Amino acid sequence: MNVVALPAALKPAPKPSFEGDFALPGEFSLEAGGVLRSAKLRYAIYGKIGPSRDNVVLACHALSGSAQVAEWWPAIFFAEGLVDQEKDAILGINILGSCYGSTGPTSIDPDTDQPYGANFPLVCVRDVVRAQALLLDSLGISRLRLAIGASIGGMQVLQWAIQFPTRVSHAVVIAACPLGAMGLALNHLQRQAIMLDPDWNDGDYSAEQSPGRGLALARALGVISYKSGELFEERHRRKPDRGGEDPWKDEGLPGGRFDISGYLDHQGEKFNSRFDANSYLVITRMMDLFDPTRAYASPAEAWGRIQAKLTMVGISSDWLFPAREVQSLAAEIKAAGVRCEYRELISNHGHDSFLAEPQHLLDILTS
Amino acid sequence: MNVVALPAALKPAPKPSFEGDFALPGEFSLEAGGVLRSAKLRYAIYGKIGPSRDNVVLACHALSGSAQVAEWWPAIFFAEGLVDQEKDAILGINILGSCYGSTGPTSIDPDTDQPYGANFPLVCVRDVVRAQALLLDSLGISRLRLAIGASIGGMQVLQWAIQFPTRVSHAVVIAACPLGAMGLALNHLQRQAIMLDPDWNDGDYSAEQSPGRGLALARALGVISYKSGELFEERHRRKPDRGGEDPWKDEGLPGGRFDISGYLDHQGEKFNSRFDANSYLVITRMMDLFDPTRAYASPAEAWGRIQAKLTMVGISSDWLFPAREVQSLAAEIKAAGVRCEYRELISNHGHDSFLAEPQHLLDILTS
């Protein structure tokens, strides 16, 4: 998912009123059996948490986001509409497994005094949400006014509503549902790309010699799944690479690219400079494993726990989380007696529409 | 594209009545500027070419096919319907750049006495078709009763109809058109996967140490593009790998796969044992470059050359060559005065439907 340009009126990006770390309990047990020792969560607050602590909006980030909400979703939170700019406080929390401050594969494993690398344990969305709830406890926040997120951020929001039913007033889940076979396939091949890079070295690499080409290929493949064929056609068609390469000239690979190929390579390289390959492995697996009804006797039991008002948004051109899947999940949840409504964002930007079409998204959420 | 099982009635696969090599002229000049010296085409004939040589059906193969039509498309050619089993002769020709007998990257470059490897020149569909026409000259075949192919095979057929207008009576183009941006992107990332494998070694590898993991990943990505999300959902959903892996168990990568991932890995490994990585690079580039109007003053001039009756088939769930693109191309060709008709194969098998649904395809072509 790409970071959208901040509207001119919002430059420079708003700064958090607070940014810091929250220490999880000494041993934080994980769903899949592992344990994280001395782990922490990086979080950021924009605005001021009120005395009654009932003005907090939780912003759950997607795969490559961070606690700094203003860096990746400014046009949703710092524009009029969803958030009251005077009264609300926005809370961003970096997810476990990431490389933006919370404990992840680049952190030091206290058992070995070495970075976790590929030994970082399997973390599920349930773990992420339970850790976030502990942070909320420490801040004295018993109930969120709003929790909102897209993609794996949307998974967190839905998990919040099930796992802590009394702690969310309004949950907005955008372009998220358990991944289908095509989504699982795409994530799997992205991981294969990383592991194919000889510099991955079974996850034991240094910052100086990291699997950059593998991560770039994974990201390029990710970008394909975040966009739509229609958007690619509109933007790139069969144009040669804008850098001047000629696909019809026999210059040997990797030259002679079309524009779409140059674009994807560029996206991969950019990402490579800001993300960690092992984190990518951990978070895509977390995404694969999301299946919020799994811990309950039946799906209806899971959905029936939800007390929040739930808004689910599908994106018409999303093929990673197809709108019809999100819609059908919303119908299933509603059938369990939940106040659940489905809205559809009509856009050809694919999954990334939640970033690329912020005004459109705001319109849908506030109409 | 996968090979479908031969109907029980056709086992064992029919044997060619002739299989052999045709030597191209000493120097065969290529569209993109290169030259192939002492190149050859592997071809196979099923049935008998009649005295007037007007009973020949040309079967153009897709990316990983061969001259042995009975191995990859038996249910189209050796069943009643399209081909007269008594009277017709079927001609299969392996394309330049392949690893199934015609000159390709695994062949010896007479200039160096070493395999071409990554030095194999850029070959276009126009070159492939011009070489095929020379073979037809040598066989005394002035006109094909029928030319049929799907995917890059369909590209060849359309190119035949434009480049040699008097030599094709009926041209059947299935699931083929110039690749759009999404198709170009998918092919590009497949090539990147091969080149990421350290054993690719800039194309200079031995059969004993070939870039098998890169080729397997490329193939797995190809398989995604040949199938549909709907089919994957129907077959694999979120089921764990049938080999018994448990995605929710923390066993470390690459274990814990879902069924779709195990399936894709298996497809990649199978392919790896039968195909050459450099051939894969050459043929996917050939596919990218297909743009049959490029050599003419206008598209209308190119299409206006066609004298054959032209049947174009789109596949409803194909996202590599979307049906609407094939349909729109057919309309454009028809508007240029060509006897062109469009048919649609309704199937959830994606691009691979031409292999997976032979009876359905025969029904469409003979109704």
XYZ file of C-alpha atoms in Angstrom, chain A:
367
model
C 0.000 0.000 0.000
C 1.362 3.350 -0.930
C 1.541 6.523 1.034
C -0.542 9.238 -0.573
C 0.677 12.772 -0.867
C -0.511 14.965 1.941
C -2.985 17.622 0.802
C -1.185 20.961 0.465
C -3.218 22.355 3.362
C -1.821 19.691 5.687
C 1.857 20.205 4.973
C 3.872 19.752 7.058
C 2.252 16.611 8.447
C 0.747 17.129 11.897
C 3.096 16.003 14.641
C 1.970 13.619 17.363
C 1.353 15.261 20.733
C 3.008 12.194 22.198
C 5.075 9.351 20.800
C 6.649 6.646 22.896
C 6.864 2.992 23.837
C 4.644 0.816 25.975
C 6.260 -2.182 27.638
C 4.207 -5.354 27.393
C 4.269 -7.714 30.403
C 7.578 -9.550 30.752
C 6.178 -12.606 29.024
C 3.580 -12.062 26.339
C 2.172 -15.411 25.207
C 1.115 -15.786 21.607
C -1.811 -17.567 20.008
C 0.420 -19.943 18.015
C 2.395 -21.012 21.068
C 5.373 -18.668 21.095
C 6.269 -16.132 23.759
C 7.648 -12.610 23.398
C 9.801 -11.476 26.314
C 10.211 -7.793 27.188
C 8.327 -6.741 24.081
C 7.087 -3.216 23.465
C 4.607 -1.314 21.364
C 5.441 1.995 19.719
C 2.453 4.328 19.755
C 1.621 7.905 18.885
C -1.185 10.215 19.994
C -2.465 13.165 17.980
C -4.570 15.675 19.906
C -5.348 15.263 23.579
C -7.014 12.413 25.402
C -9.807 14.042 27.428
C -10.310 13.651 31.189
C -13.080 11.095 30.686
C -10.927 9.294 28.084
C -13.895 8.743 25.796
C -12.617 10.729 22.805
C -10.097 8.249 21.430
C -10.047 7.119 17.791
C -7.871 4.079 17.174
C -6.256 4.032 13.722
C -5.047 0.545 12.803
C -2.394 0.526 10.112
C -1.928 -1.772 7.147
C 1.102 -3.929 6.274
C 3.714 -1.220 5.930
C 2.266 1.553 8.096
C 3.374 2.863 11.459
C 2.082 4.521 14.620
C 2.495 7.862 12.839
C -0.943 8.058 11.332
C -0.236 11.477 9.836
C 2.418 9.916 7.632
C 0.154 7.415 5.919
C -3.530 8.388 6.297
C -3.540 12.143 6.899
C -6.458 12.965 4.647
C -8.764 10.731 6.697
C -7.804 11.963 10.140
C -6.829 15.555 9.616
C -9.682 16.647 7.398
C -13.226 17.424 8.441
C -15.684 14.574 8.495
C -14.889 11.448 10.409
C -12.807 12.901 13.205
C -13.636 15.967 15.280
C -10.489 18.049 14.876
C -11.182 19.907 18.125
C -12.303 17.151 20.411
C -10.930 13.781 19.296
C -7.586 12.201 20.031
C -6.126 9.817 17.470
C -4.117 6.845 18.623
C -1.789 4.979 16.258
C -0.062 1.782 17.424
C 2.616 -0.006 15.444
C 1.804 -3.709 15.168
C 3.951 -6.458 16.641
C 6.262 -7.856 13.952
C 6.727 -4.524 12.207
C 9.990 -2.617 11.829
C 8.626 0.762 12.913
C 9.245 0.694 16.627
C 7.229 -2.174 18.080
C 9.000 -5.445 18.744
C 9.669 -7.310 15.516
C 12.314 -9.394 13.756
C 14.854 -6.551 13.816
C 14.528 -6.271 17.624
C 16.989 -7.945 19.955
C 15.816 -11.287 21.303
C 16.637 -11.086 25.041
C 17.267 -14.833 25.070
C 20.122 -14.582 22.572
C 21.101 -10.909 22.574
C 20.859 -11.136 18.771
C 18.112 -9.807 16.484
C 15.221 -12.260 16.191
C 15.501 -12.442 12.395
C 13.668 -15.513 11.131
C 13.279 -16.771 14.709
C 10.628 -14.185 15.433
C 7.572 -16.155 16.531
C 4.341 -16.480 14.598
C 2.064 -13.591 15.575
C -1.666 -13.473 14.869
C -4.041 -10.513 14.628
C -5.523 -11.689 17.944
C -2.124 -11.181 19.586
C -1.759 -7.742 18.073
C -5.166 -6.685 19.353
C -4.634 -8.139 22.817
C -1.358 -6.212 23.088
C -3.136 -3.036 21.990
C -5.791 -3.590 24.669
C -3.059 -3.738 27.326
C -1.755 -0.397 26.099
C -5.283 1.025 26.313
C -5.526 -0.282 29.878
C -2.347 1.560 30.766
C -3.747 4.753 29.262
C -7.005 4.327 31.156
C -9.029 4.067 27.962
C -11.876 1.679 28.612
C -13.744 2.307 25.371
C -12.808 3.563 21.904
C -15.098 6.112 20.295
C -14.060 4.735 16.938
C -11.689 2.071 15.647
C -10.886 2.225 11.960
C -8.511 0.437 9.638
C -8.114 -1.010 6.164
C -6.533 -4.216 4.939
C -4.716 -5.843 7.877
C -5.763 -2.696 9.784
C -9.374 -3.640 9.090
C -8.667 -7.144 10.340
C -7.493 -5.651 13.637
C -10.656 -3.555 13.925
C -12.940 -6.536 13.340
C -10.915 -8.560 15.829
C -11.249 -5.719 18.369
C -15.028 -5.750 18.024
C -15.190 -9.498 18.661
C -12.470 -9.867 21.275
C -13.333 -6.801 23.364
C -17.010 -6.219 22.622
C -17.552 -3.563 25.291
C -14.528 -1.507 24.300
C -15.486 -0.253 20.818
C -18.412 2.055 20.063
C -18.027 2.180 16.292
C -15.858 -0.129 14.221
C -14.995 0.679 10.595
C -13.526 -2.222 8.667
C -12.306 -1.326 5.193
C -11.294 -3.766 2.461
C -10.723 -6.610 4.886
C -12.006 -10.133 5.448
C -10.263 -13.488 5.799
C -8.065 -13.885 2.723
C -9.367 -16.155 -0.010
C -7.257 -18.652 -1.946
C -6.021 -16.036 -4.449
C -4.914 -13.705 -1.652
C -3.179 -16.557 0.171
C -1.455 -17.448 -3.098
C -0.224 -13.913 -3.689
C 1.167 -13.611 -0.154
C 2.836 -17.007 -0.431
C 4.619 -16.089 -3.655
C 5.775 -12.809 -2.135
C 7.387 -14.737 0.698
C 8.942 -17.144 -1.794
C 10.498 -14.171 -3.599
C 12.152 -12.959 -0.394
C 13.427 -16.412 0.505
C 14.795 -16.879 -3.031
C 17.180 -13.971 -2.565
C 20.542 -15.467 -1.521
C 20.984 -12.525 0.863
C 17.973 -13.692 2.844
C 20.278 -16.385 4.223
C 17.516 -18.158 6.152
C 16.588 -14.863 7.746
C 20.025 -14.225 9.188
C 21.169 -11.089 7.355
C 22.634 -7.728 8.266
C 21.300 -4.304 7.342
C 24.319 -3.976 5.041
C 23.554 -7.186 3.165
C 19.814 -7.629 3.288
C 17.648 -9.446 0.704
C 16.796 -6.240 -1.111
C 16.086 -7.738 -4.504
C 13.787 -10.364 -3.041
C 11.937 -7.807 -0.955
C 11.621 -5.526 -3.981
C 10.131 -8.353 -6.033
C 7.752 -9.213 -3.185
C 6.658 -5.593 -2.997
C 6.190 -5.355 -6.774
C 3.983 -8.417 -6.627
C 2.164 -6.851 -3.694
C 1.620 -3.661 -5.689
C 0.003 -5.704 -8.456
C -2.455 -7.052 -5.912
C -3.142 -3.586 -4.445
C -4.003 -2.033 -7.818
C -6.347 -3.024 -10.615
C -5.781 -4.042 -14.206
C -8.052 -1.193 -15.220
C -5.887 1.382 -13.417
C -2.692 -0.090 -14.897
C -4.265 0.058 -18.341
C -5.286 3.660 -17.871
C -1.854 4.709 -16.583
C 0.654 2.527 -18.385
C -1.005 0.648 -21.242
C 1.759 -0.738 -23.497
C 3.952 2.349 -23.200
C 7.717 1.792 -23.090
C 9.476 2.675 -19.846
C 9.535 6.420 -19.298
C 13.294 6.245 -18.737
C 13.795 5.686 -22.463
C 14.175 1.908 -22.705
C 12.983 0.323 -25.948
C 11.335 -3.083 -25.492
C 11.819 -3.855 -29.199
C 15.549 -3.271 -29.124
C 17.710 -6.290 -28.456
C 19.736 -5.000 -25.540
C 19.547 -7.959 -23.218
C 17.764 -8.259 -19.902
C 16.917 -6.594 -17.606
C 16.630 -3.696 -20.096
C 13.905 -3.062 -22.650
C 11.171 -2.664 -20.069
C 7.651 -1.457 -20.589
C 6.481 1.414 -18.415
C 4.505 -0.794 -16.049
C 7.649 -2.846 -15.397
C 9.755 0.217 -14.673
C 7.035 1.438 -12.328
C 6.900 -1.863 -10.428
C 10.678 -2.075 -10.131
C 10.740 1.475 -8.806
C 8.041 0.698 -6.231
C 10.032 -2.334 -5.131
C 13.263 -0.381 -4.748
C 11.594 2.428 -2.823
C 10.022 -0.051 -0.430
C 13.281 -1.856 0.050
C 14.834 1.261 1.532
C 12.171 1.485 4.217
C 11.117 -2.014 5.203
C 12.553 -5.197 6.641
C 12.224 -8.509 4.800
C 11.641 -10.621 7.911
C 8.936 -8.197 9.037
C 7.333 -8.648 5.644
C 7.303 -12.417 6.153
C 5.830 -12.099 9.652
C 3.092 -9.643 8.719
C 1.966 -11.411 5.532
C 1.639 -14.629 7.537
C -0.343 -12.728 10.166
C -2.622 -11.580 7.367
C -3.005 -15.135 6.021
C -3.951 -16.520 9.429
C -6.703 -13.993 10.147
C -9.851 -15.998 10.666
C -11.688 -14.404 13.587
C -14.312 -17.115 14.020
C -11.726 -19.842 14.462
C -11.549 -19.507 18.242
C -15.302 -19.883 18.686
C -17.718 -22.786 18.494
C -19.395 -21.294 15.453
C -19.135 -18.187 13.267
C -22.467 -16.985 14.657
C -21.055 -17.157 18.175
C -18.099 -14.993 17.147
C -20.195 -12.414 15.316
C -22.825 -12.423 18.030
C -20.257 -11.075 20.490
C -20.006 -7.788 18.606
C -21.687 -4.868 20.360
C -20.153 -2.041 18.314
C -21.898 -0.408 15.441
C -20.015 -1.966 12.555
C -19.410 -0.377 9.154
C -17.832 -2.576 6.509
C -16.518 -1.052 3.298
C -15.749 -3.016 0.137
C -13.841 -1.573 -2.807
C -15.313 -2.264 -6.223
C -11.997 -2.986 -7.997
C -10.232 -4.751 -5.100
C -9.185 -8.276 -6.112
C -7.144 -8.998 -2.973
C -10.190 -8.543 -0.750
C -12.985 -8.654 -3.324
C -15.950 -6.397 -2.567
C -18.353 -9.314 -2.914
C -16.456 -11.173 -0.170
C -16.570 -8.186 2.165
C -20.242 -7.704 1.368
C -21.065 -11.324 1.996
C -19.177 -11.234 5.309
C -21.118 -8.106 6.308
C -24.377 -9.899 5.529
C -23.327 -12.891 7.633
C -22.423 -10.640 10.563
C -25.678 -8.717 10.268
C -27.586 -11.986 10.233
C -26.042 -12.728 13.640
C -27.861 -9.693 15.019
C -25.094 -7.099 14.776
C -25.751 -3.478 13.788
C -23.681 -3.918 10.627
C -23.908 -1.892 7.460
C -22.077 -2.377 4.181
C -20.865 0.461 1.977
C -19.011 0.232 -1.306
C -16.289 2.508 -2.531
C -16.520 2.643 -6.317
C -13.048 3.244 -7.687
C -10.634 1.688 -10.170
C -7.671 2.093 -7.794
C -8.037 -1.457 -6.470
C -7.291 -2.340 -2.857
C -5.244 0.862 -2.526
C -8.364 2.989 -2.978
C -8.493 3.517 0.782
C -5.277 5.501 0.411
C -5.754 6.848 -3.104
C -9.331 8.067 -2.690
C -9.501 9.556 0.821
C -12.203 12.109 0.040
C -14.347 9.460 -1.576
C -13.865 7.249 1.477
C -14.717 10.107 3.844
C -17.873 10.796 1.834
C -18.947 7.183 2.182
C -18.208 7.067 5.901
C -19.932 10.330 6.766
C -22.950 10.260 4.461
